[in-house]
């Protein structure tokens, strides 16, 4: 297995897959923010409700930002940061462990598969270019 990239531009297929995953994660994280707020109110700690809501929404916005930045070299770094912060959020709302498992697994699988597809496309484009240049000569 190759090393998972933490920084740098990814191929077209890879960044598209990862952007879709982060977009979906941002939707789930926004619901997490509402659940964290509701849990604080239900626990009789309404003073924690506002900060938890804003922290959760901030994480959702970070995931959305990462989705938009996926074409740039820092996009994948932001995506990894979202995965780590999703796991950290499980200390506030324990059900986020499930969200962390699903989206981190999805993130890694899409990253690995995207890298394979991008390598395959690059190889086929190189073969096609070599075939065109040899037929001209």
Short mmCIF file of C-alpha atoms in Angstrom, two decimals:
data_model
loop_
_atom_site.label_atom_id
_atom_site.label_comp_id
_atom_site.label_asym_id
_atom_site.label_seq_id
_atom_site.Cartn_x
_atom_site.Cartn_y
_atom_site.Cartn_z
CA UNK A 1 0.00 0.00 0.00
CA UNK A 2 1.33 3.43 -0.87
CA UNK A 3 1.60 6.26 1.61
CA UNK A 4 -1.47 8.41 2.00
CA UNK A 5 -0.79 12.01 0.94
CA UNK A 6 -1.18 14.73 3.55
CA UNK A 7 -0.41 17.68 1.28
CA UNK A 8 -0.26 18.41 -2.41
CA UNK A 9 -2.35 18.49 -5.52
CA UNK A 10 -4.28 15.38 -6.37
CA UNK A 11 -5.47 14.10 -9.70
CA UNK A 12 -8.82 15.19 -11.12
CA UNK A 13 -10.66 12.02 -10.14
CA UNK A 14 -9.19 11.95 -6.62
CA UNK A 15 -10.01 15.55 -5.76
CA UNK A 16 -13.53 15.16 -7.09
CA UNK A 17 -14.18 12.09 -4.95
CA UNK A 18 -12.73 13.72 -1.84
CA UNK A 19 -14.65 16.94 -2.41
CA UNK A 20 -17.92 15.00 -2.58
CA UNK A 21 -17.05 13.13 0.63
CA UNK A 22 -16.27 16.36 2.49
CA UNK A 23 -19.43 17.99 1.23
CA UNK A 24 -21.50 15.09 2.57
CA UNK A 25 -19.59 15.19 5.83
CA UNK A 26 -20.34 18.91 6.19
CA UNK A 27 -24.07 18.15 6.06
CA UNK A 28 -23.75 15.49 8.78
CA UNK A 29 -21.57 17.79 10.89
CA UNK A 30 -24.17 20.53 10.76
CA UNK A 31 -26.68 18.07 12.22
CA UNK A 32 -24.09 17.18 14.84
CA UNK A 33 -24.02 20.83 15.86
CA UNK A 34 -27.77 20.77 16.44
CA UNK A 35 -27.53 17.53 18.43
CA UNK A 36 -24.72 18.91 20.60
CA UNK A 37 -26.81 22.02 21.29
CA UNK A 38 -29.89 19.95 22.11
CA UNK A 39 -27.91 17.65 24.41
CA UNK A 40 -26.55 20.63 26.34
CA UNK A 41 -30.04 22.08 26.79
CA UNK A 42 -31.47 18.69 27.81
CA UNK A 43 -28.64 18.24 30.34
CA UNK A 44 -29.61 21.53 31.98
CA UNK A 45 -26.55 23.41 30.72
CA UNK A 46 -28.01 25.99 28.33
CA UNK A 47 -24.89 28.16 28.65
CA UNK A 48 -22.96 25.47 26.74
CA UNK A 49 -25.57 25.20 23.99
CA UNK A 50 -24.49 28.27 22.01
CA UNK A 51 -20.75 27.53 21.97
CA UNK A 52 -21.36 23.89 21.04
CA UNK A 53 -23.63 24.93 18.20
CA UNK A 54 -21.06 27.37 16.82
CA UNK A 55 -18.18 24.91 17.20
CA UNK A 56 -20.14 22.24 15.36
CA UNK A 57 -21.17 24.64 12.63
CA UNK A 58 -17.57 25.83 12.40
CA UNK A 59 -16.46 22.26 11.79
CA UNK A 60 -19.17 21.86 9.14
CA UNK A 61 -17.98 25.05 7.43
CA UNK A 62 -14.38 23.79 7.59
CA UNK A 63 -15.49 20.60 5.83
CA UNK A 64 -17.27 22.68 3.20
CA UNK A 65 -14.19 24.88 2.80
CA UNK A 66 -12.03 21.77 2.44
CA UNK A 67 -14.37 20.53 -0.25
CA UNK A 68 -13.91 23.75 -2.17
CA UNK A 69 -10.14 23.78 -1.65
CA UNK A 70 -9.64 20.22 -2.85
CA UNK A 71 -8.08 21.39 -6.13
CA UNK A 72 -5.38 23.29 -4.25
CA UNK A 73 -2.41 21.69 -2.45
CA UNK A 74 -3.87 22.50 0.99
CA UNK A 75 -7.25 20.90 0.27
CA UNK A 76 -6.20 17.42 1.29
CA UNK A 77 -4.60 18.80 4.46
CA UNK A 78 -7.85 20.53 5.40
CA UNK A 79 -9.67 17.26 4.69
CA UNK A 80 -7.42 15.34 7.08
CA UNK A 81 -7.91 18.08 9.68
CA UNK A 82 -11.68 17.66 9.36
CA UNK A 83 -11.30 13.91 9.93
CA UNK A 84 -9.24 14.48 13.09
CA UNK A 85 -11.63 17.12 14.43
CA UNK A 86 -14.57 14.83 13.75
CA UNK A 87 -12.96 12.26 16.03
CA UNK A 88 -12.25 14.94 18.65
CA UNK A 89 -15.91 15.96 18.55
CA UNK A 90 -16.80 12.49 19.84
CA UNK A 91 -15.73 13.70 23.28
CA UNK A 92 -18.72 16.07 23.18
CA UNK A 93 -21.25 13.86 21.41
CA UNK A 94 -20.21 10.18 21.67
CA UNK A 95 -22.32 9.13 18.67
CA UNK A 96 -19.78 11.02 16.56
CA UNK A 97 -17.56 7.94 16.88
CA UNK A 98 -19.84 6.33 14.31
CA UNK A 99 -19.62 9.37 12.07
CA UNK A 100 -15.85 9.36 12.48
CA UNK A 101 -15.60 5.69 11.54
CA UNK A 102 -17.82 6.02 8.47
CA UNK A 103 -16.31 9.21 7.08
CA UNK A 104 -12.69 8.42 7.86
CA UNK A 105 -13.07 5.02 6.23
CA UNK A 106 -14.82 6.63 3.26
CA UNK A 107 -12.07 9.29 3.07
CA UNK A 108 -9.27 6.69 3.00
CA UNK A 109 -11.03 4.38 0.53
CA UNK A 110 -11.87 7.23 -1.86
CA UNK A 111 -8.34 8.58 -1.59
CA UNK A 112 -6.76 5.22 -2.40
CA UNK A 113 -9.17 4.42 -5.22
CA UNK A 114 -8.88 7.93 -6.64
CA UNK A 115 -5.09 7.65 -6.71
CA UNK A 116 -5.37 4.30 -8.55
CA UNK A 117 -7.75 5.72 -11.14
CA UNK A 118 -5.62 8.83 -11.68
CA UNK A 119 -2.51 6.67 -12.16
CA UNK A 120 -4.38 4.48 -14.65
CA UNK A 121 -5.63 7.51 -16.60
CA UNK A 122 -2.12 9.02 -16.68
CA UNK A 123 -0.65 5.74 -17.94
CA UNK A 124 -3.26 5.42 -20.67
CA UNK A 125 -2.77 9.04 -21.75
CA UNK A 126 1.01 8.46 -21.92
CA UNK A 127 0.50 5.29 -23.99
CA UNK A 128 -1.86 7.14 -26.35
CA UNK A 129 0.61 10.01 -26.73
CA UNK A 130 3.44 7.54 -27.42
CA UNK A 131 1.28 5.77 -30.00
CA UNK A 132 0.48 9.04 -31.77
CA UNK A 133 4.13 10.12 -31.88
CA UNK A 134 5.35 6.74 -33.20
CA UNK A 135 2.72 6.71 -35.96
CA UNK A 136 3.88 10.14 -37.19
CA UNK A 137 7.52 9.15 -37.43
#
